[in-house]
CSV table of C-alpha atoms in Angstrom, one decimal:
chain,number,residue,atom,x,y,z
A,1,UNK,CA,9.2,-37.7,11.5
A,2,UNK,CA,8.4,-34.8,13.6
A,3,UNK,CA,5.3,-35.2,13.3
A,4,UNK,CA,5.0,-38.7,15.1
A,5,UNK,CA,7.2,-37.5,17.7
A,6,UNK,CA,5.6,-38.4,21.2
A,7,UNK,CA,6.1,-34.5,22.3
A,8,UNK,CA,6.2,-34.5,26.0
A,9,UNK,CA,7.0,-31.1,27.5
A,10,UNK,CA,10.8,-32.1,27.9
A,11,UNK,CA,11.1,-33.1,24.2
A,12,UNK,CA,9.9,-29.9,23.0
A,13,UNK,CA,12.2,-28.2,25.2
A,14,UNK,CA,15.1,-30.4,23.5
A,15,UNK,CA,14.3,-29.8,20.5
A,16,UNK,CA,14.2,-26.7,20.6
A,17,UNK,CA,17.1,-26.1,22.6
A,18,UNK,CA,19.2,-28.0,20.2
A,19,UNK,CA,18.0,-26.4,17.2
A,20,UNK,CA,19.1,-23.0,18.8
A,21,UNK,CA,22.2,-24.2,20.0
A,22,UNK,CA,23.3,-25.1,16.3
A,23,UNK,CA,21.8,-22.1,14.8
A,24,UNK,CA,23.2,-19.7,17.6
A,25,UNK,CA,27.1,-21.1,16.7
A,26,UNK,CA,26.1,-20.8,13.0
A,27,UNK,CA,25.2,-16.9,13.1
A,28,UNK,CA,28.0,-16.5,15.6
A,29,UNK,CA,31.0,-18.1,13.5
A,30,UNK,CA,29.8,-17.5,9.8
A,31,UNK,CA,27.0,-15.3,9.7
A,32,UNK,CA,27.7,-12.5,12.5
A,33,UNK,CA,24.3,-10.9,12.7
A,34,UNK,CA,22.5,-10.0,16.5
A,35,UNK,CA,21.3,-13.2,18.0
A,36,UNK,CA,17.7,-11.7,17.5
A,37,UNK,CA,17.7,-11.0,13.9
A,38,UNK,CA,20.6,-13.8,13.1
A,39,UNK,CA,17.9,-16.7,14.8
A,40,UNK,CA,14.8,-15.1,13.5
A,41,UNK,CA,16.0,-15.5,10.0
A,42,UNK,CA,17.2,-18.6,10.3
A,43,UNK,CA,14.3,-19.9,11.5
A,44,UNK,CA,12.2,-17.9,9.0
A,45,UNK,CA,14.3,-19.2,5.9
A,46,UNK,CA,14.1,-23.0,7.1
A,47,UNK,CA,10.1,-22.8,7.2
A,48,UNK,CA,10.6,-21.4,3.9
A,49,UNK,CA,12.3,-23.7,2.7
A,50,UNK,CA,10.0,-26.8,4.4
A,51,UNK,CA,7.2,-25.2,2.1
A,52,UNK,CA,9.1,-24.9,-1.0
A,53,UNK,CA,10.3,-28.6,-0.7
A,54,UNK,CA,6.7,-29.8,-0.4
A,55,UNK,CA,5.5,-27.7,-3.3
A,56,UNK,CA,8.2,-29.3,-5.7
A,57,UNK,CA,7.6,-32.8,-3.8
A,58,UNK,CA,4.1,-33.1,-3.7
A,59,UNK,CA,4.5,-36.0,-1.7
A,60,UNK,CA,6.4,-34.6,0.9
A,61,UNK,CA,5.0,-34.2,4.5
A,62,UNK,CA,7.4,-32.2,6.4
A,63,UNK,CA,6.0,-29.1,6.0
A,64,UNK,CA,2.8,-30.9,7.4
A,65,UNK,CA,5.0,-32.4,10.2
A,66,UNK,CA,6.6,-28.8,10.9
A,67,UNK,CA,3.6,-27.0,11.3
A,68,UNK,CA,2.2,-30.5,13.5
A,69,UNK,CA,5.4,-30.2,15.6
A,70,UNK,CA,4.7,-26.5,16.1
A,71,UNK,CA,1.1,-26.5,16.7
A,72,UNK,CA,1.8,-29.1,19.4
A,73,UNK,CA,4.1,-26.8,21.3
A,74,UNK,CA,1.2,-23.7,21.7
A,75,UNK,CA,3.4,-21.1,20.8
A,76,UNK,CA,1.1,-18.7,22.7
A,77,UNK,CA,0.4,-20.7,26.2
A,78,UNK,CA,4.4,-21.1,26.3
A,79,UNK,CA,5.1,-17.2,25.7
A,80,UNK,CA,1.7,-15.9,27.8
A,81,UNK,CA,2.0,-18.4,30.1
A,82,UNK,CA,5.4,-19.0,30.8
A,83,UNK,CA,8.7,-17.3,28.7
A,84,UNK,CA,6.9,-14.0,29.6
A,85,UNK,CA,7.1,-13.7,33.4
A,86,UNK,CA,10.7,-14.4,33.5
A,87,UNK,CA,11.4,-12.4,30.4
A,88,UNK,CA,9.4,-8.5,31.8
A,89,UNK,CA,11.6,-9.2,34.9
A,90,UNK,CA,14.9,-9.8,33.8
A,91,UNK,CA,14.2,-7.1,31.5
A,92,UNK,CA,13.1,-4.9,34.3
A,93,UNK,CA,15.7,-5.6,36.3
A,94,UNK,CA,17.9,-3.7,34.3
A,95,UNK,CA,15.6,-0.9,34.2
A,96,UNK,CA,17.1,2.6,36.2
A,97,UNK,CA,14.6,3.8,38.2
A,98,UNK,CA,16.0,7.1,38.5
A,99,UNK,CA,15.8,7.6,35.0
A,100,UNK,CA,12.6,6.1,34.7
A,101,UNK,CA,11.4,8.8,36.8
A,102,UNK,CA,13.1,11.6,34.7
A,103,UNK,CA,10.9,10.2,31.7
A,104,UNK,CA,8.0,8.9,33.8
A,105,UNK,CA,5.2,11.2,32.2
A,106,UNK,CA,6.4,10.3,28.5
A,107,UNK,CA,6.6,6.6,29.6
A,108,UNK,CA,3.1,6.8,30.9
A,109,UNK,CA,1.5,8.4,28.1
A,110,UNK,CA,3.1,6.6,25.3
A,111,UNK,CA,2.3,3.1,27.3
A,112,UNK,CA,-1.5,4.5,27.8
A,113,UNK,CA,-2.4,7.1,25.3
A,114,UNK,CA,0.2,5.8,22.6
A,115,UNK,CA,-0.9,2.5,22.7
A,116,UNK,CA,-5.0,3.2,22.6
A,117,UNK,CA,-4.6,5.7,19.7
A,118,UNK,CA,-2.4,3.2,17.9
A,119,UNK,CA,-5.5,0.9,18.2
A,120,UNK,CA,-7.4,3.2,16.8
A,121,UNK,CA,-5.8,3.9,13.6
A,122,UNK,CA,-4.3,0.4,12.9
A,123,UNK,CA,-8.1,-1.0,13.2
A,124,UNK,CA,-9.3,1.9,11.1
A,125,UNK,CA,-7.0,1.5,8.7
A,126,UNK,CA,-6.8,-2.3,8.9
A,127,UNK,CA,-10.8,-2.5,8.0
A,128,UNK,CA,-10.4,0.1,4.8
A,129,UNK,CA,-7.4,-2.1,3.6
A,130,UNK,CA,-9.4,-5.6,3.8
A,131,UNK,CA,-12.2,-4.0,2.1
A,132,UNK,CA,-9.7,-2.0,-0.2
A,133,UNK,CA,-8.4,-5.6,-1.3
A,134,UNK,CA,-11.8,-7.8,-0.8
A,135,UNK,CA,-12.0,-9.4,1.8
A,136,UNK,CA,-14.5,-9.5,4.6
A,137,UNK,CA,-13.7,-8.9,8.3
A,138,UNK,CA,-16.2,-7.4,10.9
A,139,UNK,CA,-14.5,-4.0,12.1
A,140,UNK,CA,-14.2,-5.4,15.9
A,141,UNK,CA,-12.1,-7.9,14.5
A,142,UNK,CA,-10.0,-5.1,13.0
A,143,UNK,CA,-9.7,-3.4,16.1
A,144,UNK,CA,-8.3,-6.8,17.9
A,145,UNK,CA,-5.6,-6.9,15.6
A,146,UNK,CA,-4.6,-2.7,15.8
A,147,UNK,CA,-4.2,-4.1,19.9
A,148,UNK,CA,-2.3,-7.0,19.3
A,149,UNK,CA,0.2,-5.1,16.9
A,150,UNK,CA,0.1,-1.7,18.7
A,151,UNK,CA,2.6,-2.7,21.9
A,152,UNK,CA,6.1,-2.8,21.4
A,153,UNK,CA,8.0,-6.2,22.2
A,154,UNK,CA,9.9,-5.5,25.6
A,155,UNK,CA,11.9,-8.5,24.3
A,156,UNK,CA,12.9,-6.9,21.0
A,157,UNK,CA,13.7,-3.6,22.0
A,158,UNK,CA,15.9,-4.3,25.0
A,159,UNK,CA,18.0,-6.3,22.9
A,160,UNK,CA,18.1,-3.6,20.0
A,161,UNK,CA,19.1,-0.9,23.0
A,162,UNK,CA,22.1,-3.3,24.1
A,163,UNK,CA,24.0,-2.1,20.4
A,164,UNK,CA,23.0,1.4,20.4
A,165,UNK,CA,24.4,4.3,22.9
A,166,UNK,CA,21.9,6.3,23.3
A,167,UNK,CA,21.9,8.1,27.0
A,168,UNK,CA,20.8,6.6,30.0
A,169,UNK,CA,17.0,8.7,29.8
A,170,UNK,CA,16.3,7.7,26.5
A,171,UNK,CA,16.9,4.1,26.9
A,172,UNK,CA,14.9,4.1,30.3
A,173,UNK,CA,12.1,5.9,28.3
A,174,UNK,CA,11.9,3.6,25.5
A,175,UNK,CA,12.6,0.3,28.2
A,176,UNK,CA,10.0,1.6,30.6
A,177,UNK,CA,7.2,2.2,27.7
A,178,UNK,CA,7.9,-1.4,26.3
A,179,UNK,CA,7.5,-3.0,29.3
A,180,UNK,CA,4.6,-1.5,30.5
A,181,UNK,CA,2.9,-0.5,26.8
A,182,UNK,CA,3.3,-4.4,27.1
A,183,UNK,CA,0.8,-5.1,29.5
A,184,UNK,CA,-1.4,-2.1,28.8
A,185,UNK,CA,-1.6,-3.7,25.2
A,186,UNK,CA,-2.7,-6.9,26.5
A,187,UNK,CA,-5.3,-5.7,28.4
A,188,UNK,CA,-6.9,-4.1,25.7
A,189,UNK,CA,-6.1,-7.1,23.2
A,190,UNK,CA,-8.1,-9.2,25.5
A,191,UNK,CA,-10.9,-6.8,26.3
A,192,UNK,CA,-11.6,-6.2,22.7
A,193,UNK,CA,-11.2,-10.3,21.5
A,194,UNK,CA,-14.1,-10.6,24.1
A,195,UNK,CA,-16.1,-8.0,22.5
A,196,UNK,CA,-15.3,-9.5,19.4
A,197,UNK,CA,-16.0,-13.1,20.2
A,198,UNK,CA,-19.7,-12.3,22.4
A,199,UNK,CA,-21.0,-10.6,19.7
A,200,UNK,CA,-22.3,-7.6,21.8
A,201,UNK,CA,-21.3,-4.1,21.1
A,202,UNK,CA,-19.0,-2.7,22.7
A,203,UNK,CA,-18.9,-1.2,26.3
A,204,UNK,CA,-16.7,1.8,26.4
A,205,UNK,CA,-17.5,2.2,30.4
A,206,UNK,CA,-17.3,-1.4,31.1
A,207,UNK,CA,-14.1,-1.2,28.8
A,208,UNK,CA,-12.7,1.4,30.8
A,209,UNK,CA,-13.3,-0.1,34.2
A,210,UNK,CA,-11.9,-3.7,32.9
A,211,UNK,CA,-8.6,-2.0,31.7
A,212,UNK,CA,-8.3,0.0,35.7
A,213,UNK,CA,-8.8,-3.2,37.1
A,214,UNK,CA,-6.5,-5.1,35.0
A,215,UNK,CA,-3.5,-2.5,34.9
A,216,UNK,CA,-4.3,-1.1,38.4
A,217,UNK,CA,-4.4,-4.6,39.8
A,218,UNK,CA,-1.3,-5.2,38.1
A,219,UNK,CA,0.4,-2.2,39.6
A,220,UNK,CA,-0.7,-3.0,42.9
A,221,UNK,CA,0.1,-7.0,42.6
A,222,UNK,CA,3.8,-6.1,41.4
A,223,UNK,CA,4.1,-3.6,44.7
A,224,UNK,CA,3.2,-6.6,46.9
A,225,UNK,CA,5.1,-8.9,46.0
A,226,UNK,CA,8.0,-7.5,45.0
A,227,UNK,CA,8.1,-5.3,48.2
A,228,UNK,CA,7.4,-8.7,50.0
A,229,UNK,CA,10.5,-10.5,48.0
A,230,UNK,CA,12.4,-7.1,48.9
A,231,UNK,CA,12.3,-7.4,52.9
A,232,UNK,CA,13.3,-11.2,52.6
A,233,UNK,CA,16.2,-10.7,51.0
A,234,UNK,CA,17.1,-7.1,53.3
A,235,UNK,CA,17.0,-10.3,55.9
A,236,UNK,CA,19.3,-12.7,54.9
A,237,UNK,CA,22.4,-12.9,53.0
A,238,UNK,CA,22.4,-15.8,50.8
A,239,UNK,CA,22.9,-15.8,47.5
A,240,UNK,CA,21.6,-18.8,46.7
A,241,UNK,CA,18.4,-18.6,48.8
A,242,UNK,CA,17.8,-14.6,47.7
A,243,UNK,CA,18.5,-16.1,43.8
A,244,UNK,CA,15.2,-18.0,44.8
A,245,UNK,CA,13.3,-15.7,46.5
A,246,UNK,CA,13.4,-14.3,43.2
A,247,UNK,CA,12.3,-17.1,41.0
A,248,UNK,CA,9.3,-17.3,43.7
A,249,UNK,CA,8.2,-14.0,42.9
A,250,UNK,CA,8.3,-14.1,39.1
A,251,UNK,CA,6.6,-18.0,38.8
A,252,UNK,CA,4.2,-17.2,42.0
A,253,UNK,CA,3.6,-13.5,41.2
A,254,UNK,CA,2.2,-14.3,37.8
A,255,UNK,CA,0.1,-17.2,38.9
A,256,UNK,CA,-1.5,-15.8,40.7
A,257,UNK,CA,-2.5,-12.6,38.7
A,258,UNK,CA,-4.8,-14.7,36.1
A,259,UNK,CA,-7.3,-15.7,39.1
A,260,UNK,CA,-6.7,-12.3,40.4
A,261,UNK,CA,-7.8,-11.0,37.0
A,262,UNK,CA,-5.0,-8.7,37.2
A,263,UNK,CA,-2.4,-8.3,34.7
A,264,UNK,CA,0.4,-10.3,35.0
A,265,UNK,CA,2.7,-8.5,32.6
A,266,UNK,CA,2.5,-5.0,34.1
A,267,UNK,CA,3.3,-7.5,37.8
A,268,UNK,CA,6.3,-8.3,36.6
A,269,UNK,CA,7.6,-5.3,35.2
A,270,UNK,CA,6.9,-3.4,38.5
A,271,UNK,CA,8.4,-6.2,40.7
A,272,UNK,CA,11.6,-6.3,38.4
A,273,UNK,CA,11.9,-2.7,38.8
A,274,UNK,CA,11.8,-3.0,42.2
A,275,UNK,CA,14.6,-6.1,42.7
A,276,UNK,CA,16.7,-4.0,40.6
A,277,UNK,CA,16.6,-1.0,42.1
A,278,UNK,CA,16.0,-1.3,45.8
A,279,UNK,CA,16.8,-4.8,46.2
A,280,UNK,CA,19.9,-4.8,44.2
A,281,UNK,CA,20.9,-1.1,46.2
A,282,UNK,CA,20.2,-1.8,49.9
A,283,UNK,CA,19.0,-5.7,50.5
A,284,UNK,CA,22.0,-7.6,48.9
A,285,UNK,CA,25.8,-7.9,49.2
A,286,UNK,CA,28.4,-7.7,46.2
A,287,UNK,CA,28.5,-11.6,46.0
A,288,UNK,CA,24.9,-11.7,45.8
A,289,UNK,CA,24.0,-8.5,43.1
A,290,UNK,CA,26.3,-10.5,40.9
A,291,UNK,CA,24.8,-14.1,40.9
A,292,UNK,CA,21.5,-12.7,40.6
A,293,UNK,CA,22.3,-10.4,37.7
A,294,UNK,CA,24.2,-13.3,35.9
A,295,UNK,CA,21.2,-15.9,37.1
A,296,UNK,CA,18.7,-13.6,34.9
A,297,UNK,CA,21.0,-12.6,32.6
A,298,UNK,CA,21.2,-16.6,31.5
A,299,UNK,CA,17.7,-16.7,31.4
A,300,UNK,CA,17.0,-13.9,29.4
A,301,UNK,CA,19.5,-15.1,26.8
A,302,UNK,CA,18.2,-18.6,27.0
A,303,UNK,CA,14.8,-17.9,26.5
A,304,UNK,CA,15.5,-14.7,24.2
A,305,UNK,CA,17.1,-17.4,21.9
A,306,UNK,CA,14.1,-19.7,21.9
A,307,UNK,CA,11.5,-17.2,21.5
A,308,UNK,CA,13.4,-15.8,18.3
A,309,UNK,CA,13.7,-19.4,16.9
A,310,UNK,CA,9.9,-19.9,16.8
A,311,UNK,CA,9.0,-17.0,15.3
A,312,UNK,CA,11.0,-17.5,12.8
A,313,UNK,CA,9.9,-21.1,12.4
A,314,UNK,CA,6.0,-20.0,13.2
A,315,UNK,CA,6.2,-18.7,9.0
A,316,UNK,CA,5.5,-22.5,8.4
A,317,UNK,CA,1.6,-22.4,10.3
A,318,UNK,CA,1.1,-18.7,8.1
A,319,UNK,CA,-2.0,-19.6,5.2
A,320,UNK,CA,-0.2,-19.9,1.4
A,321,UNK,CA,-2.1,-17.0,-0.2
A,322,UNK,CA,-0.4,-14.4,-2.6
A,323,UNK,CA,-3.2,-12.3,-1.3
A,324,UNK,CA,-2.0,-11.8,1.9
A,325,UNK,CA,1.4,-11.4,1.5
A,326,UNK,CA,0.0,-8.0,-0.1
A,327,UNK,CA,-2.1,-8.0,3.1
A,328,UNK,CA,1.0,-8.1,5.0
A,329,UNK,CA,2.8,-5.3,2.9
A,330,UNK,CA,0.0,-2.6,3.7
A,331,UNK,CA,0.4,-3.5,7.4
A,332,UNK,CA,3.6,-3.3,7.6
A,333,UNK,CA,2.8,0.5,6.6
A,334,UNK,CA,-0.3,1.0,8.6
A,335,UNK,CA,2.0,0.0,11.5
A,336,UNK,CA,5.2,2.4,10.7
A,337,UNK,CA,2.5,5.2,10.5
A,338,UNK,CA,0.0,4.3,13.4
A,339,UNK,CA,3.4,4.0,15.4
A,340,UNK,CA,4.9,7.3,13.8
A,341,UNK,CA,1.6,9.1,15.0
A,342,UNK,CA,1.2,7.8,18.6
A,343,UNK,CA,4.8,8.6,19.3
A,344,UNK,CA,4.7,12.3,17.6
A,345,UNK,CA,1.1,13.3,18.8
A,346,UNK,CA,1.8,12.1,22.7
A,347,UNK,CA,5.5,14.1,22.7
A,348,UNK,CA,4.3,16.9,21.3
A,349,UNK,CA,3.1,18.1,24.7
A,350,UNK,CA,6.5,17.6,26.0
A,351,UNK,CA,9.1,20.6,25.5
A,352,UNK,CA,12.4,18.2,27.1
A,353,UNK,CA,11.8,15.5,24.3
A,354,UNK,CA,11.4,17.8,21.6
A,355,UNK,CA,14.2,19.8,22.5
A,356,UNK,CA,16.4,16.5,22.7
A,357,UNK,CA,16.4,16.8,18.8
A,358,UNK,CA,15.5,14.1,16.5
A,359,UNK,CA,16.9,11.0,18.1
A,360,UNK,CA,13.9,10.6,20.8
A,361,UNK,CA,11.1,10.0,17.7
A,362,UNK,CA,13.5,8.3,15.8
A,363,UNK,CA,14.6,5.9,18.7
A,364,UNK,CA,11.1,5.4,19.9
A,365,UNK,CA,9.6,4.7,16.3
A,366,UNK,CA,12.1,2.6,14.5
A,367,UNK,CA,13.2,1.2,17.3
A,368,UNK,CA,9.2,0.1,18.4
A,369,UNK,CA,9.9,-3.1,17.3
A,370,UNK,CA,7.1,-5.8,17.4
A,371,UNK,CA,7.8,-9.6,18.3
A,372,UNK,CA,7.1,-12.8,20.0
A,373,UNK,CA,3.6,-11.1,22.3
A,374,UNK,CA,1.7,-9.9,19.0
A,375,UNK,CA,2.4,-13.3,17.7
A,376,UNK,CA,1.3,-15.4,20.4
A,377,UNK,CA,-1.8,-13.1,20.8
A,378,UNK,CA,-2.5,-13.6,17.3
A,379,UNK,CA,-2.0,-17.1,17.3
A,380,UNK,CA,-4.0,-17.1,20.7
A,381,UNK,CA,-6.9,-16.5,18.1
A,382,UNK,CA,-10.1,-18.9,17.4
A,383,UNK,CA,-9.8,-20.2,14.5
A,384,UNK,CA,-11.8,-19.1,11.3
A,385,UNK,CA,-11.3,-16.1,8.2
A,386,UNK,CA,-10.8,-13.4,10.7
A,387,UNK,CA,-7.1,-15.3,12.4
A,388,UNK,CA,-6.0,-16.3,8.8
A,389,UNK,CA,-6.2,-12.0,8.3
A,390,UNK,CA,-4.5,-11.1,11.3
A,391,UNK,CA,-1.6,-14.1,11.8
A,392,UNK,CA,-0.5,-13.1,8.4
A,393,UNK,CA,-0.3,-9.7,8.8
A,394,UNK,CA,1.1,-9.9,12.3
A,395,UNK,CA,3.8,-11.7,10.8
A,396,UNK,CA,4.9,-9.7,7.8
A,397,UNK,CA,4.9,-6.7,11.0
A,398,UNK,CA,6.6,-8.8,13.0
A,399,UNK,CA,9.3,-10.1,10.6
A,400,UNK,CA,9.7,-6.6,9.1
A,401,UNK,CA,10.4,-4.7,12.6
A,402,UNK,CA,12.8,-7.6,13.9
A,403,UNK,CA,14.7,-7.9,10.6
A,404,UNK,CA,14.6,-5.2,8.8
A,405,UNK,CA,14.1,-2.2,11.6
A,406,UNK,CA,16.3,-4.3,14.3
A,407,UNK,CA,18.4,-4.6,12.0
A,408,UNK,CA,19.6,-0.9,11.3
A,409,UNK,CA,18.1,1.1,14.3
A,410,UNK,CA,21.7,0.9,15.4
A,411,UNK,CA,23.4,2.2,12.5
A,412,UNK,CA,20.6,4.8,12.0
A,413,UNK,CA,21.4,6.3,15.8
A,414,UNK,CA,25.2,6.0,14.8
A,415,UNK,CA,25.0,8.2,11.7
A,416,UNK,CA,22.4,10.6,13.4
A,417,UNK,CA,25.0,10.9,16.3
A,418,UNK,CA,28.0,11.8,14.3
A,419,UNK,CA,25.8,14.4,12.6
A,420,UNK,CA,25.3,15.6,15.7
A,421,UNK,CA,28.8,16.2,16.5
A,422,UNK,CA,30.1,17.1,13.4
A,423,UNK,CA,27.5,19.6,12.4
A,424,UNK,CA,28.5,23.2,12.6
A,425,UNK,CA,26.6,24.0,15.5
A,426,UNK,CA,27.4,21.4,17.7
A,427,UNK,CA,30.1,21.9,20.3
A,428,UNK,CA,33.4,20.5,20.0
């Protein structure tokens, strides 16, 4: 049984691993869907079908074993501890920083502004719907889950960009604000759990100069050592050795931001920005740009594929109650409109995005998917009434935007583009 399964780290890696593996050539050969959506649902579906075994078998324990098997792996230390790091900066390597410049004042208010008034109105309207439907929850607790739920996976929407054609600003817009709405989110996820938790009202200065320190610390951090990782490899030329230097700075960088107090996330995403810009452009030769962009490419789809997997298997630890698959429902609307809002609002001071038509809000809104950080934040959560709340409807969110909104932001941008083109004003 799973259950009984003496899970040392390297078991839970093979496990997993081999489960993916199987389900990966399954979508690939029969079912055809993106490896996100194709593994999510998988995995979904089999912890559906785990529960419905051991409802008609009432003396079935795998269910029980699952969710053992699962629990034991810490879904949230692996992701905020580990798959993370390596995840922003492959991600951000990728990232043009030209572009990102082009959109940088919509990137920073979206990942700032955006992400604090999506707070807002999900914990506003999170507290009305509990009450609405009967069930207690102290409004901080409310607010935790509008920060947890606000960000936009980096994970999710780079690999939702990679089947779309969208030009070169927009995807650095909506790239740059998940990776660094990312960290900002987190920043205020944890500022508010520890409001939450102490019991102590909440400190909007001391708030304010947490979040500087955090994200400013972050900034700086990411500067340091990726400029440091930088002028190493500008010294050498050796891919092998310069394919480390790399490793170093994502596995040391982000060590050492926790006892820094600095955020890790928004380290990463700066340092990946600058290997892949300056690095790749003036400290490495051909042989070199192309080992290191394969060597993270592999790791991205590696651990892309795992993280997919357990959400999908995650279902299986959700509480059984009918009630909060209703919960669920109205978050999955208090999200599309909190996200609908702190993407209109934001761009309406900007003439550039307007004027780009209505591809930039769609992109940015259907295509501000949620994933595997909102659910390892909200399994991160102590336990008690308030988690059962929140892990359910962070996975009805979560489930919908990966499934449902990964699943046709690319045919959406497709039809809106041949409108574009066909439409009698357009040019030929």
């Amino acid at each position: 049984m799973i259950g009984s399964l003496y899970l040392t780290p390297f078991n839970a890696a093979a496990v997993l691993i081999v489960v993916a593996a199987v389900l990966g050539y399954v979508n690939f050969r029969f079912l055809r869907l993106p490896s996100s959506i194709g593994l999510t649902v998988m995995g979904a579906l089999a912890s559906l079908l785990v529960v419905a075994l051991d409802e008609i078998l009432p003396s079935s324990s795998v269910s029980r074993d699952l969710a053992g098997f699962i629990a034991r792996i810490d879904f949230h230390a692996t992701l905020m501890d580990g798959m993370l790091s390596f995840l922003l900066f492959a991600g951000a390597l990728h990232v043009s920083w030209q572009q990102l410049q082009k959109g940088r004042w919509a990137i920073l208010v979206l990942s700032t502004v955006g992400v604090v008034l999506s707070t807002a109105i999900v914990g506003t309207g999170f507290l009305f719907l509990t009450k609405t439907m009967g069930y207690t929850i102290p409004a901080i607790w409310c607010f935790v889950f509008g920060a947890l739920i606000s960000p936009t996976d980096p994970v999710s929407v780079m690999s939702v960009l990679k089947r779309t054609s969208v030009s070169s600003l927009l995807e650095a817009t909506v790239a740059g604000e998940s990776l660094f709405n990312d960290g900002v989110g987190v920043v205020i996820f944890a500022i508010l759990l520890a409001t939450a938790t102490s019991g102590a009202p909440l400190d909007l200065g001391h708030a304010a100069l947490l979040f500087v320190e955090e994200a400013g610390g972050g900034i700086l951090l990411g500067l340091v050592i990726g400029g440091i990782a930088y002028r190493a490899m500008r010294s050498i030329d050796d891919y092998k050795v310069e394919v480390l230097i790399s490793l170093a700075t994502v596995m040391g960088g982000y060590a050492i931001a926790s006892p820094l107090h600095v955020s890790g996330p928004v380290a990463m995403a700066v340092a990946g920005l600058i290997i892949g810009n300056a690095g790749v452009a003036h400290a490495m030769s051909d042989t070199t740009r192309d080992y290191l962009h394969k060597f993270w490419d592999l790791i991205d789809d590696i651990l892309n594929t795992v993280l997919f997997l357990l959400i999908g298997l995650e279902v299986v630890t959700v509480p059984r109650d009918a009630g909060l698959i209703l919960l669920g429902a109205g978050a999955i609307v208090l999200s599309l409109l909190a996200r609908s809002l702190s993407v209109i609002l934001p761009l309406s001071a900007f003439g550039k995005a307007r004027a780009a038509g209505a591809i930039v809000p769609v992109t940015l809104i259907w295509g501000g998917l949620r994933g595997g950080i909102s659910v390892a934040l909200a399994l991160g959560l102590p336990h008690g009434s308030e988690r059962d709340l929140i892990l359910a409807a962070t996975y009805a969110v979560v489930l919908f935007t990966v499934i449902v909104q990964g699943g046709t932001i690319a045919g959406i941008l497709q039809r809106m583009e041949r409108s574009t083109h066909t439409s009698p004003g357009a040019k030929a």
